[in-house]
PDB file of C-alpha atoms and ligand atoms in Angstrom:
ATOM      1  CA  UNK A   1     -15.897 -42.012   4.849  1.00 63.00           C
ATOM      2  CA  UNK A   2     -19.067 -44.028   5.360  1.00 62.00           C
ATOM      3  CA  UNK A   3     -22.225 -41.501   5.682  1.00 61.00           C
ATOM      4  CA  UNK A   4     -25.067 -43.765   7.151  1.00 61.00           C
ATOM      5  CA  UNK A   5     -28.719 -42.437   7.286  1.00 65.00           C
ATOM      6  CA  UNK A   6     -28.889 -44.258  11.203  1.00 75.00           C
ATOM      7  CA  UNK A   7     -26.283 -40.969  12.661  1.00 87.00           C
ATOM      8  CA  UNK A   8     -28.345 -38.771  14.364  1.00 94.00           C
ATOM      9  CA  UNK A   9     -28.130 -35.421  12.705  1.00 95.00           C
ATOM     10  CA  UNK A  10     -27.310 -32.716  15.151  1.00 97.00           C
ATOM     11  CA  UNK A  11     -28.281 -29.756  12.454  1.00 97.00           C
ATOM     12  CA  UNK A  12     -31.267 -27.733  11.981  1.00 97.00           C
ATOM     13  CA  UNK A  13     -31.777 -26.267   8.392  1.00 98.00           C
ATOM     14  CA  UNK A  14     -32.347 -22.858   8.748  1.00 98.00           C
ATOM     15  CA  UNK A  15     -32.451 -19.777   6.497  1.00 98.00           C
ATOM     16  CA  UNK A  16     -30.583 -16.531   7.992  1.00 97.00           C
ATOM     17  CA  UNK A  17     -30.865 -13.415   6.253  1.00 96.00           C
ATOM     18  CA  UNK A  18     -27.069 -12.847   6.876  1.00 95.00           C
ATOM     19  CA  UNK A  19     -23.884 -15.122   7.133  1.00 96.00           C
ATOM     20  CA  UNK A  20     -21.346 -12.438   8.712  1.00 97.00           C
ATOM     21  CA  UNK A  21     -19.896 -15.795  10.826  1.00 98.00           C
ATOM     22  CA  UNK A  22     -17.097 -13.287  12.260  1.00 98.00           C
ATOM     23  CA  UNK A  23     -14.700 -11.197  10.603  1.00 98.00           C
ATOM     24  CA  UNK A  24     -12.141  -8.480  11.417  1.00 98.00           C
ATOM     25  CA  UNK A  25     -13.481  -5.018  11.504  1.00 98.00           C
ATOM     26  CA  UNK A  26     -11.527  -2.479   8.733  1.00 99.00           C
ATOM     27  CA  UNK A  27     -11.468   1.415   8.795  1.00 99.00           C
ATOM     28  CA  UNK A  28     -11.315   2.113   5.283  1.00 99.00           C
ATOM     29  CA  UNK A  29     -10.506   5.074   4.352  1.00 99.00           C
ATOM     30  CA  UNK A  30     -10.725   6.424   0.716  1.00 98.00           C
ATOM     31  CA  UNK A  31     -10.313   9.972  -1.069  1.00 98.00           C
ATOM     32  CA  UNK A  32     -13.415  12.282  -1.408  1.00 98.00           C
ATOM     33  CA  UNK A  33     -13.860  14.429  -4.665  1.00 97.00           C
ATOM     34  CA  UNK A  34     -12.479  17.177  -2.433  1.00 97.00           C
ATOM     35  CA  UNK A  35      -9.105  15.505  -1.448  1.00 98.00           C
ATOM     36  CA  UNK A  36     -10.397  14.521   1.681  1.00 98.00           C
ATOM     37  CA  UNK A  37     -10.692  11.446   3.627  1.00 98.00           C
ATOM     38  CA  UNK A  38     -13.330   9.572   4.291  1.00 98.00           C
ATOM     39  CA  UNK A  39     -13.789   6.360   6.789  1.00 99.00           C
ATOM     40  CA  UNK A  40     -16.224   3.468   6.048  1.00 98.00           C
ATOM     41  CA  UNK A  41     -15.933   0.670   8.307  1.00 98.00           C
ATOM     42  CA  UNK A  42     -16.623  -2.803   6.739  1.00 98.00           C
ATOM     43  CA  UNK A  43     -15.773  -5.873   7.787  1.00 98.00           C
ATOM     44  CA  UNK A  44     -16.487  -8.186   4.386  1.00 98.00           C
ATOM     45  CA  UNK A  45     -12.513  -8.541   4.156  1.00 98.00           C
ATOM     46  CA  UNK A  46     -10.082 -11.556   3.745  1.00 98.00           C
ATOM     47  CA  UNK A  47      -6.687 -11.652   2.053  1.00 98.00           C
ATOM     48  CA  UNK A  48      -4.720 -13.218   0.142  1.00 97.00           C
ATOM     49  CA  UNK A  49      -1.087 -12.850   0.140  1.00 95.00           C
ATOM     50  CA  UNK A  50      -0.444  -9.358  -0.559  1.00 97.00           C
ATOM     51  CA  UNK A  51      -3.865  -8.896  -2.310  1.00 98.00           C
ATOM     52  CA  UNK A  52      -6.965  -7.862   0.072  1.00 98.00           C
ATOM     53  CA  UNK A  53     -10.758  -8.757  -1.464  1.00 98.00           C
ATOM     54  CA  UNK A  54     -13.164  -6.031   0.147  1.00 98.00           C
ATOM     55  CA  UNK A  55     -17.185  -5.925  -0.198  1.00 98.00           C
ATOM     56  CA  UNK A  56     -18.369  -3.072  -0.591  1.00 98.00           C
ATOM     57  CA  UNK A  57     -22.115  -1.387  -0.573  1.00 97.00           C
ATOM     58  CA  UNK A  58     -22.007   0.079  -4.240  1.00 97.00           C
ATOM     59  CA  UNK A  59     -24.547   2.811  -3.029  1.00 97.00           C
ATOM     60  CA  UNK A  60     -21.627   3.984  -0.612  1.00 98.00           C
ATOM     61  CA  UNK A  61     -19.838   6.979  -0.662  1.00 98.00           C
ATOM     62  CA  UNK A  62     -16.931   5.059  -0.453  1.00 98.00           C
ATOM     63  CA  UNK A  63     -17.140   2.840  -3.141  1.00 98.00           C
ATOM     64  CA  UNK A  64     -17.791   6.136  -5.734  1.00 98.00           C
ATOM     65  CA  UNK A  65     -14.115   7.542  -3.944  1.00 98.00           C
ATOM     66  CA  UNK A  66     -12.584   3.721  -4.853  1.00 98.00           C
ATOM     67  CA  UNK A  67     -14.124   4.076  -8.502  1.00 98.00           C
ATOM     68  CA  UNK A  68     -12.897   7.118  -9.006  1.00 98.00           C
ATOM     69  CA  UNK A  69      -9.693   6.951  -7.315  1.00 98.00           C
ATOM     70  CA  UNK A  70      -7.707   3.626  -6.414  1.00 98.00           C
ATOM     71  CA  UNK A  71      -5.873   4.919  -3.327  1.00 98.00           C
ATOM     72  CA  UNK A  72      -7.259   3.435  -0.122  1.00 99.00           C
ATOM     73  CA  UNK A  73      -5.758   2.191   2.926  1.00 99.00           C
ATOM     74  CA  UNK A  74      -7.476  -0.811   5.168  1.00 99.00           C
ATOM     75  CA  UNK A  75      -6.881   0.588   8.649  1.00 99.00           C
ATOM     76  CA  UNK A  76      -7.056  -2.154  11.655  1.00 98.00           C
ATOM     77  CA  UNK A  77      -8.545  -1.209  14.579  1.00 98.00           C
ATOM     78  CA  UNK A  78      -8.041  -3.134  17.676  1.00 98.00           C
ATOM     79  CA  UNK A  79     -10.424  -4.182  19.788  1.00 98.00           C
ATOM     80  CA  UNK A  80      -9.849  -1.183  22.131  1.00 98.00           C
ATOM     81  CA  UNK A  81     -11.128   0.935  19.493  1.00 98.00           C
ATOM     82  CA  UNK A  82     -14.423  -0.177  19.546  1.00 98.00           C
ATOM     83  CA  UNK A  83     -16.472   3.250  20.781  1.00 98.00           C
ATOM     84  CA  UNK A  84     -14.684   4.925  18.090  1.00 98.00           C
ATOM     85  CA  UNK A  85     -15.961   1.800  15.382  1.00 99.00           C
ATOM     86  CA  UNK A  86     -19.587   2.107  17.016  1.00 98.00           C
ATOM     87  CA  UNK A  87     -19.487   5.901  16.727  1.00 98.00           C
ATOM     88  CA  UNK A  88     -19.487   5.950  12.781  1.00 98.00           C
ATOM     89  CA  UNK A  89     -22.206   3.117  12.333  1.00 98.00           C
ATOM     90  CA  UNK A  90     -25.228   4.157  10.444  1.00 98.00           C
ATOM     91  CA  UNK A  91     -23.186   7.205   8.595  1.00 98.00           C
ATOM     92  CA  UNK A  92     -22.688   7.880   5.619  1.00 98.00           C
ATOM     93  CA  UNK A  93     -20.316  10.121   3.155  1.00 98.00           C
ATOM     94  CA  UNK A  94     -23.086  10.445   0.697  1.00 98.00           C
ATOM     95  CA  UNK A  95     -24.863  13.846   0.943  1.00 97.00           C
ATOM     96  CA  UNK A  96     -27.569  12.097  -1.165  1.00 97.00           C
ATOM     97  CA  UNK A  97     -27.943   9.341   1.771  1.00 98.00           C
ATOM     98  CA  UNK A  98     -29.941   6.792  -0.777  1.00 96.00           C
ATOM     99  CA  UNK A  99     -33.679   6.274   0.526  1.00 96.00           C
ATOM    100  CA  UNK A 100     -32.963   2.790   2.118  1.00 95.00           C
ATOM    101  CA  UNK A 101     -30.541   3.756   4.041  1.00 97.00           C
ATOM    102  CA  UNK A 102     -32.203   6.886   5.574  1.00 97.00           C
ATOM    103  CA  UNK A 103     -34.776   4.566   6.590  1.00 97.00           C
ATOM    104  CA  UNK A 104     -32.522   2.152   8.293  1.00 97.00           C
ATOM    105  CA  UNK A 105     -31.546   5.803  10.219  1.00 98.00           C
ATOM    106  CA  UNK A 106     -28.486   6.456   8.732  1.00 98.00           C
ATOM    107  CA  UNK A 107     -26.991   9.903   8.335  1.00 98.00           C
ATOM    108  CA  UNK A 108     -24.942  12.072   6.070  1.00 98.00           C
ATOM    109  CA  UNK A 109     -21.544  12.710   7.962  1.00 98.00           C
ATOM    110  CA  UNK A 110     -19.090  14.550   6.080  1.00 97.00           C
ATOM    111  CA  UNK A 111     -16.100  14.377   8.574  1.00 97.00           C
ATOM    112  CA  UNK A 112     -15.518  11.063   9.970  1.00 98.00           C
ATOM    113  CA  UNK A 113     -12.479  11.242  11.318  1.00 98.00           C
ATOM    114  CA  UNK A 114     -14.161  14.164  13.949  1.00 98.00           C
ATOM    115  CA  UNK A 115     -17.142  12.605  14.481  1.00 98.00           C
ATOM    116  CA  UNK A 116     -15.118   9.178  15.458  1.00 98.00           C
ATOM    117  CA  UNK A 117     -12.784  11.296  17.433  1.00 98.00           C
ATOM    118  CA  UNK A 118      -9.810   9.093  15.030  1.00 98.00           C
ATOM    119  CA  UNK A 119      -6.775  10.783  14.004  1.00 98.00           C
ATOM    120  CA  UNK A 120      -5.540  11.206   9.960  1.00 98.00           C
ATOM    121  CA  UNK A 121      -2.001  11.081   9.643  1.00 98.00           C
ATOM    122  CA  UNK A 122      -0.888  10.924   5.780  1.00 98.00           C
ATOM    123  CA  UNK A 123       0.120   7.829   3.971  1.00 98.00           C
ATOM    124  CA  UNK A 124       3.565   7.401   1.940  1.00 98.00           C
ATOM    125  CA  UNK A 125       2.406   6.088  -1.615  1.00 98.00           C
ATOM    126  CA  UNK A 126      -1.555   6.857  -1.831  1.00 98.00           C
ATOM    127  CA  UNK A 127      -3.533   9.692  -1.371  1.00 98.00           C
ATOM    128  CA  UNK A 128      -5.981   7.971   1.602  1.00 98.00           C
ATOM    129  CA  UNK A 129      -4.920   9.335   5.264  1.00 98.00           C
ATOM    130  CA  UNK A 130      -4.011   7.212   7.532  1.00 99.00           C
ATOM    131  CA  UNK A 131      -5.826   6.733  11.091  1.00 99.00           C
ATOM    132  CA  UNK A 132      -3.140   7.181  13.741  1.00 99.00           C
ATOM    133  CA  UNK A 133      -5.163   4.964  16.407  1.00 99.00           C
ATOM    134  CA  UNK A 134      -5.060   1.634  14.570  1.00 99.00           C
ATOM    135  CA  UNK A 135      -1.990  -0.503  15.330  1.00 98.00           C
ATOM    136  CA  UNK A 136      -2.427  -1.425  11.551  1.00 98.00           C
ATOM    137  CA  UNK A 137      -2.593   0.770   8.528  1.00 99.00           C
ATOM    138  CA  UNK A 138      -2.144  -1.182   5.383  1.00 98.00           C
ATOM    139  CA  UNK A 139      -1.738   1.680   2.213  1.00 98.00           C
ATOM    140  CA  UNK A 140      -3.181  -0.349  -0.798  1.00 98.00           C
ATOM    141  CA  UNK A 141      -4.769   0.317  -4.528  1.00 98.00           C
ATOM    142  CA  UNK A 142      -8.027  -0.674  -6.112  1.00 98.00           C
ATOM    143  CA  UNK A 143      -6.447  -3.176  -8.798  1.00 98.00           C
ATOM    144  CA  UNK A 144      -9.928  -4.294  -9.892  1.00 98.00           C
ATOM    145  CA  UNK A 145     -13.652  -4.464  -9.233  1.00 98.00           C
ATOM    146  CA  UNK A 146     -16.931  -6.396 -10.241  1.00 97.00           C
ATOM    147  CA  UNK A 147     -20.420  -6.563  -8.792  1.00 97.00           C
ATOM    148  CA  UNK A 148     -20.744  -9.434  -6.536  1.00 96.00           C
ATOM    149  CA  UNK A 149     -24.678 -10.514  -4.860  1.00 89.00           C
ATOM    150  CA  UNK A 150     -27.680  -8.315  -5.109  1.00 88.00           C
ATOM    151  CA  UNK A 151     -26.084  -4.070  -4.755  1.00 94.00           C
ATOM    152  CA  UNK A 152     -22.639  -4.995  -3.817  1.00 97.00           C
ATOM    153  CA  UNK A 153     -19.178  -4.840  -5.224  1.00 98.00           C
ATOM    154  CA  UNK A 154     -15.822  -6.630  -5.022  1.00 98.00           C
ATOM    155  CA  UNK A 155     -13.093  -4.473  -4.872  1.00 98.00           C
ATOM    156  CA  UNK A 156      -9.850  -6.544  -5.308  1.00 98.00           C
ATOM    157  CA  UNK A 157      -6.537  -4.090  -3.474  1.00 98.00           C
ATOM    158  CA  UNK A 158      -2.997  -4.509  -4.110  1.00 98.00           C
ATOM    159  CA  UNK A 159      -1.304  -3.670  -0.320  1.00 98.00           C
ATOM    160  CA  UNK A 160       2.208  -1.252  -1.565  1.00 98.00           C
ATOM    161  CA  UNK A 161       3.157  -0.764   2.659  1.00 98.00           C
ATOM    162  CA  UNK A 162       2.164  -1.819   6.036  1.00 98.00           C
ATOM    163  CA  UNK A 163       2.346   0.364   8.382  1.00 98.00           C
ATOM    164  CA  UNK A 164       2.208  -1.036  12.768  1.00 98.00           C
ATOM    165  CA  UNK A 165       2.236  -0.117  16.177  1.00 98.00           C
ATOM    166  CA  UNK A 166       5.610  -1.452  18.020  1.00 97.00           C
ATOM    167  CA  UNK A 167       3.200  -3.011  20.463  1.00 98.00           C
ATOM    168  CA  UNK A 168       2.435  -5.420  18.166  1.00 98.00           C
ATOM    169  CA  UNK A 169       5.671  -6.162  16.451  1.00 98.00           C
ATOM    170  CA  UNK A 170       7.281 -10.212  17.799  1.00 96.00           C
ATOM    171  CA  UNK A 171      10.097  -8.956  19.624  1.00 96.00           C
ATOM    172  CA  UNK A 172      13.200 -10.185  18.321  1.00 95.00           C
ATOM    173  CA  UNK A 173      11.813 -10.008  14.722  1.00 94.00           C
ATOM    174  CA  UNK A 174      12.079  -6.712  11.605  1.00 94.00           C
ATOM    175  CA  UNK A 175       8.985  -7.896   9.986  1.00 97.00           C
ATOM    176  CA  UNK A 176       6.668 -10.203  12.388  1.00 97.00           C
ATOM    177  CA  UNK A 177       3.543  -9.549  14.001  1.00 98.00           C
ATOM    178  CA  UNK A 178       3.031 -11.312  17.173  1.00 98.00           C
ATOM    179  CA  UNK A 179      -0.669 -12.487  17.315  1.00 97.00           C
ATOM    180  CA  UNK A 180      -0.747 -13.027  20.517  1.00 97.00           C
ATOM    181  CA  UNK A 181      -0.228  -8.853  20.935  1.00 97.00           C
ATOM    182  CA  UNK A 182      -2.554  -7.870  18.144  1.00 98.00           C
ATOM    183  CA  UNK A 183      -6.067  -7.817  19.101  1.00 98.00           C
ATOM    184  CA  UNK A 184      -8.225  -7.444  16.414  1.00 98.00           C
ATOM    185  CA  UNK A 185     -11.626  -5.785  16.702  1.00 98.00           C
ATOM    186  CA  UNK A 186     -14.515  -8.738  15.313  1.00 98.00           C
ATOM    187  CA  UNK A 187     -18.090  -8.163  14.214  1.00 98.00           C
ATOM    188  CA  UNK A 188     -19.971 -10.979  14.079  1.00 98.00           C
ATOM    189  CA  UNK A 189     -23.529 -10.608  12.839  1.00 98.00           C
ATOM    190  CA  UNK A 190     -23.816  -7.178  13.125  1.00 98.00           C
ATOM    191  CA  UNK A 191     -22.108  -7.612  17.098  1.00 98.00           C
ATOM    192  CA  UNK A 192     -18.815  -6.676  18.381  1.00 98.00           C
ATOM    193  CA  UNK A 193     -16.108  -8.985  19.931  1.00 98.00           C
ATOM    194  CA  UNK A 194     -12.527  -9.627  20.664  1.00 98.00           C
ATOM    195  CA  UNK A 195     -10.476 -12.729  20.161  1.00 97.00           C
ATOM    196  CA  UNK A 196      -9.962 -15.148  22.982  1.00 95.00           C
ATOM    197  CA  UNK A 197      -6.533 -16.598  23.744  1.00 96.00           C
ATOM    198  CA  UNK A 198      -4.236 -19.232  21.920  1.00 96.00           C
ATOM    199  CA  UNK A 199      -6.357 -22.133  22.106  1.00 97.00           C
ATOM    200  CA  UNK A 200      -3.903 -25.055  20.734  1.00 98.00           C
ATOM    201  CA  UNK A 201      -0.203 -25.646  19.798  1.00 97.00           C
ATOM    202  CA  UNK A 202      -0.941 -25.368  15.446  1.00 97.00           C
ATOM    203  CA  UNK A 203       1.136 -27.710  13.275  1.00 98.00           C
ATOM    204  CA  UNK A 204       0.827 -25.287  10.697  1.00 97.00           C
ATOM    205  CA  UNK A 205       3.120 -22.739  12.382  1.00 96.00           C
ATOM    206  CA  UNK A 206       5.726 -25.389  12.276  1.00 96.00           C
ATOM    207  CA  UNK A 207       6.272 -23.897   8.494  1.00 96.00           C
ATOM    208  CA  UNK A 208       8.295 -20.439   8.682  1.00 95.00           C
ATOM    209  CA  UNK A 209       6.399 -17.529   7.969  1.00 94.00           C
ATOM    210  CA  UNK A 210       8.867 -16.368   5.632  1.00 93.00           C
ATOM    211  CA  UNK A 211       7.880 -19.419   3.201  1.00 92.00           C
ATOM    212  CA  UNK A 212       5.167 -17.672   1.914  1.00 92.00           C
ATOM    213  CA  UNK A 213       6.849 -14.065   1.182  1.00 90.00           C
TER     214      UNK A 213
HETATM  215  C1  FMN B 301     -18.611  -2.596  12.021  1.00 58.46           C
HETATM  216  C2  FMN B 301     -19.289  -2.380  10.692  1.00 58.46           C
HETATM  217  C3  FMN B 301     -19.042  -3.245   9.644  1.00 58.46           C
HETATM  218  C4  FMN B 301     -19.622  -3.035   8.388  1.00 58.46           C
HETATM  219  N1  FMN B 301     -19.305  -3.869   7.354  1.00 58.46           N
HETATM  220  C5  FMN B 301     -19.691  -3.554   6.094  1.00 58.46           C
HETATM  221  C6  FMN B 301     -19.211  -4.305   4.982  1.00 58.46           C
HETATM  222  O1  FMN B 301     -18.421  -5.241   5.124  1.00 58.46           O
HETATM  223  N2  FMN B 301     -19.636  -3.928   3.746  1.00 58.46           N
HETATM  224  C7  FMN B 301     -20.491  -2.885   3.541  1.00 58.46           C
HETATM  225  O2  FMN B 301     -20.834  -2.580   2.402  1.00 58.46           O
HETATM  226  N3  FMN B 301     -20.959  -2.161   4.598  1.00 58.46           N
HETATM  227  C8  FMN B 301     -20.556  -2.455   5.849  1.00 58.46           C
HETATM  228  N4  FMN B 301     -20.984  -1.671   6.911  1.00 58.46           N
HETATM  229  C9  FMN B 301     -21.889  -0.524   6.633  1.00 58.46           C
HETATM  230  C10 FMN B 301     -21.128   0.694   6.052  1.00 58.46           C
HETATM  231  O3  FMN B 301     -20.230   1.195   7.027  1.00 58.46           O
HETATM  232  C11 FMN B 301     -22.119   1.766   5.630  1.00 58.46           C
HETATM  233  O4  FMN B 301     -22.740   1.360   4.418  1.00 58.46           O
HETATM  234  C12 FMN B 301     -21.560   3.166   5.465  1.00 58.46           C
HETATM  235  O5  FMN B 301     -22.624   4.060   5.236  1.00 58.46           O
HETATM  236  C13 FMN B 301     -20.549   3.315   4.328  1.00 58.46           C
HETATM  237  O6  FMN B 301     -19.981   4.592   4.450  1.00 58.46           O
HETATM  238  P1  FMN B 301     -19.809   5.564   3.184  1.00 58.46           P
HETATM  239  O7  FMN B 301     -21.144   5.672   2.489  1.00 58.46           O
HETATM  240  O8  FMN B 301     -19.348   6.855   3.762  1.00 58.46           O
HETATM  241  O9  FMN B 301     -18.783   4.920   2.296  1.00 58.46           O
HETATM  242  C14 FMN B 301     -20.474  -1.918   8.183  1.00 58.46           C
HETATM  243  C15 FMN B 301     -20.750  -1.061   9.263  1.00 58.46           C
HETATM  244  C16 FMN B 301     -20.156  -1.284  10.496  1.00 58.46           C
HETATM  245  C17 FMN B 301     -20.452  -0.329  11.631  1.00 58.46           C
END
């Protein structure tokens, strides 16, 4: 590749405070000292095979539960559940809500799955409820952690069991999820969206899925 200095460049440099380019919105819900559940959603979350890699505010109630306790589970919502999403923005499990945050006009909210209006349901192999209302639950454990940027930590999970809605199973298939049924909920700098349709045939779906069990 030849990079001459006569191309016009079409970029600006810029500096943005944040680089949340779009991601899929997670309910995740951990275990309180008490047993209970609590619900953070986040939306710093890719995976990896089996393994999900989760950033997490280490001033959050819910990454005390994750230190404290490995069970979790990284509910999905869809992108019909997006009043129930909005309604837990700026709370917090933390009685103690840390000084920044009350500032930013967060509050302490001790049941989340009430003040969402979500449903728990419990999980087979951790101690983390369930939310009934997202077509995904995926039950996973905390397999290990480390401090990532400036107050934040990686929390590397382990998924044991996915759990889906038949809406969004690939008819025909046991273990398939058809993506053009699942429709994930996206924030994208600090926004919510949906996905748009299929956009192009992909060459990469030429290789079977079950390669890469
Ligand atoms: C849609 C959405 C996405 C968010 N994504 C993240 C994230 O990826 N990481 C993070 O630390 N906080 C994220 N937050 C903020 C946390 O939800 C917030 O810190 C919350 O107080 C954590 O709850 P907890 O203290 O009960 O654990 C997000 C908030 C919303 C509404």
């Amino acid at each position: 590749m030849t990079v001459t200095t006569q191309t016009l460049d079409p970029h600006t440099v810029i500096d943005p405070a944040i680089l949340y380019f779009g991601t899929p919105v997670v309910l995740l819900t951990s275990v309180n000292p008490d047993g209970s559940s609590n619900i953070m959603p986040m939306s710093s979350a890719f995976w990896l095979g089996h393994t999900g890699v989760l950033g997490i505010g280490a001033r959050s109630q819910t990454a005390a539960n994750l230190q404290r306790n490995p069970d979790c589970v990284l509910n999905l919502p869809s992108v019909e559940l997006v009043t129930e999403v909005d309604r837990l923005a700026l709370t917090t499990g933390r009685r103690d809500v840390p000084p920044a945050k009350a500032g930013r006009g967060y509050a302490y909210e001790p049941d989340k799955f009430a003040r969402a209006g979500l449903t728990a349901l419990p999980s087979d192999t951790v101690a983390a409820a369930r939310i009934a209302e997202c077509p995904v639950n995926l039950e996973a454990h905390v397999v290990d952690s480390h401090p990532v940027g400036d107050g934040a930590l990686m929390f590397e999970v382990h998924v044991d069991r996915v759990h889906v809605h038949e809406a969004i199973r690939m008819p025909g298939t046991d273990h398939r999820i058809d993506p053009d049924r699942w429709r994930p909920l996206i924030m994208s700098f600090q926004h919510f969206y949906g996905l748009g349709d299929r956009v192009h045939p992909s060459r990469l779906a030429s290789i079977d899925e079950e390669f890469y069990r």
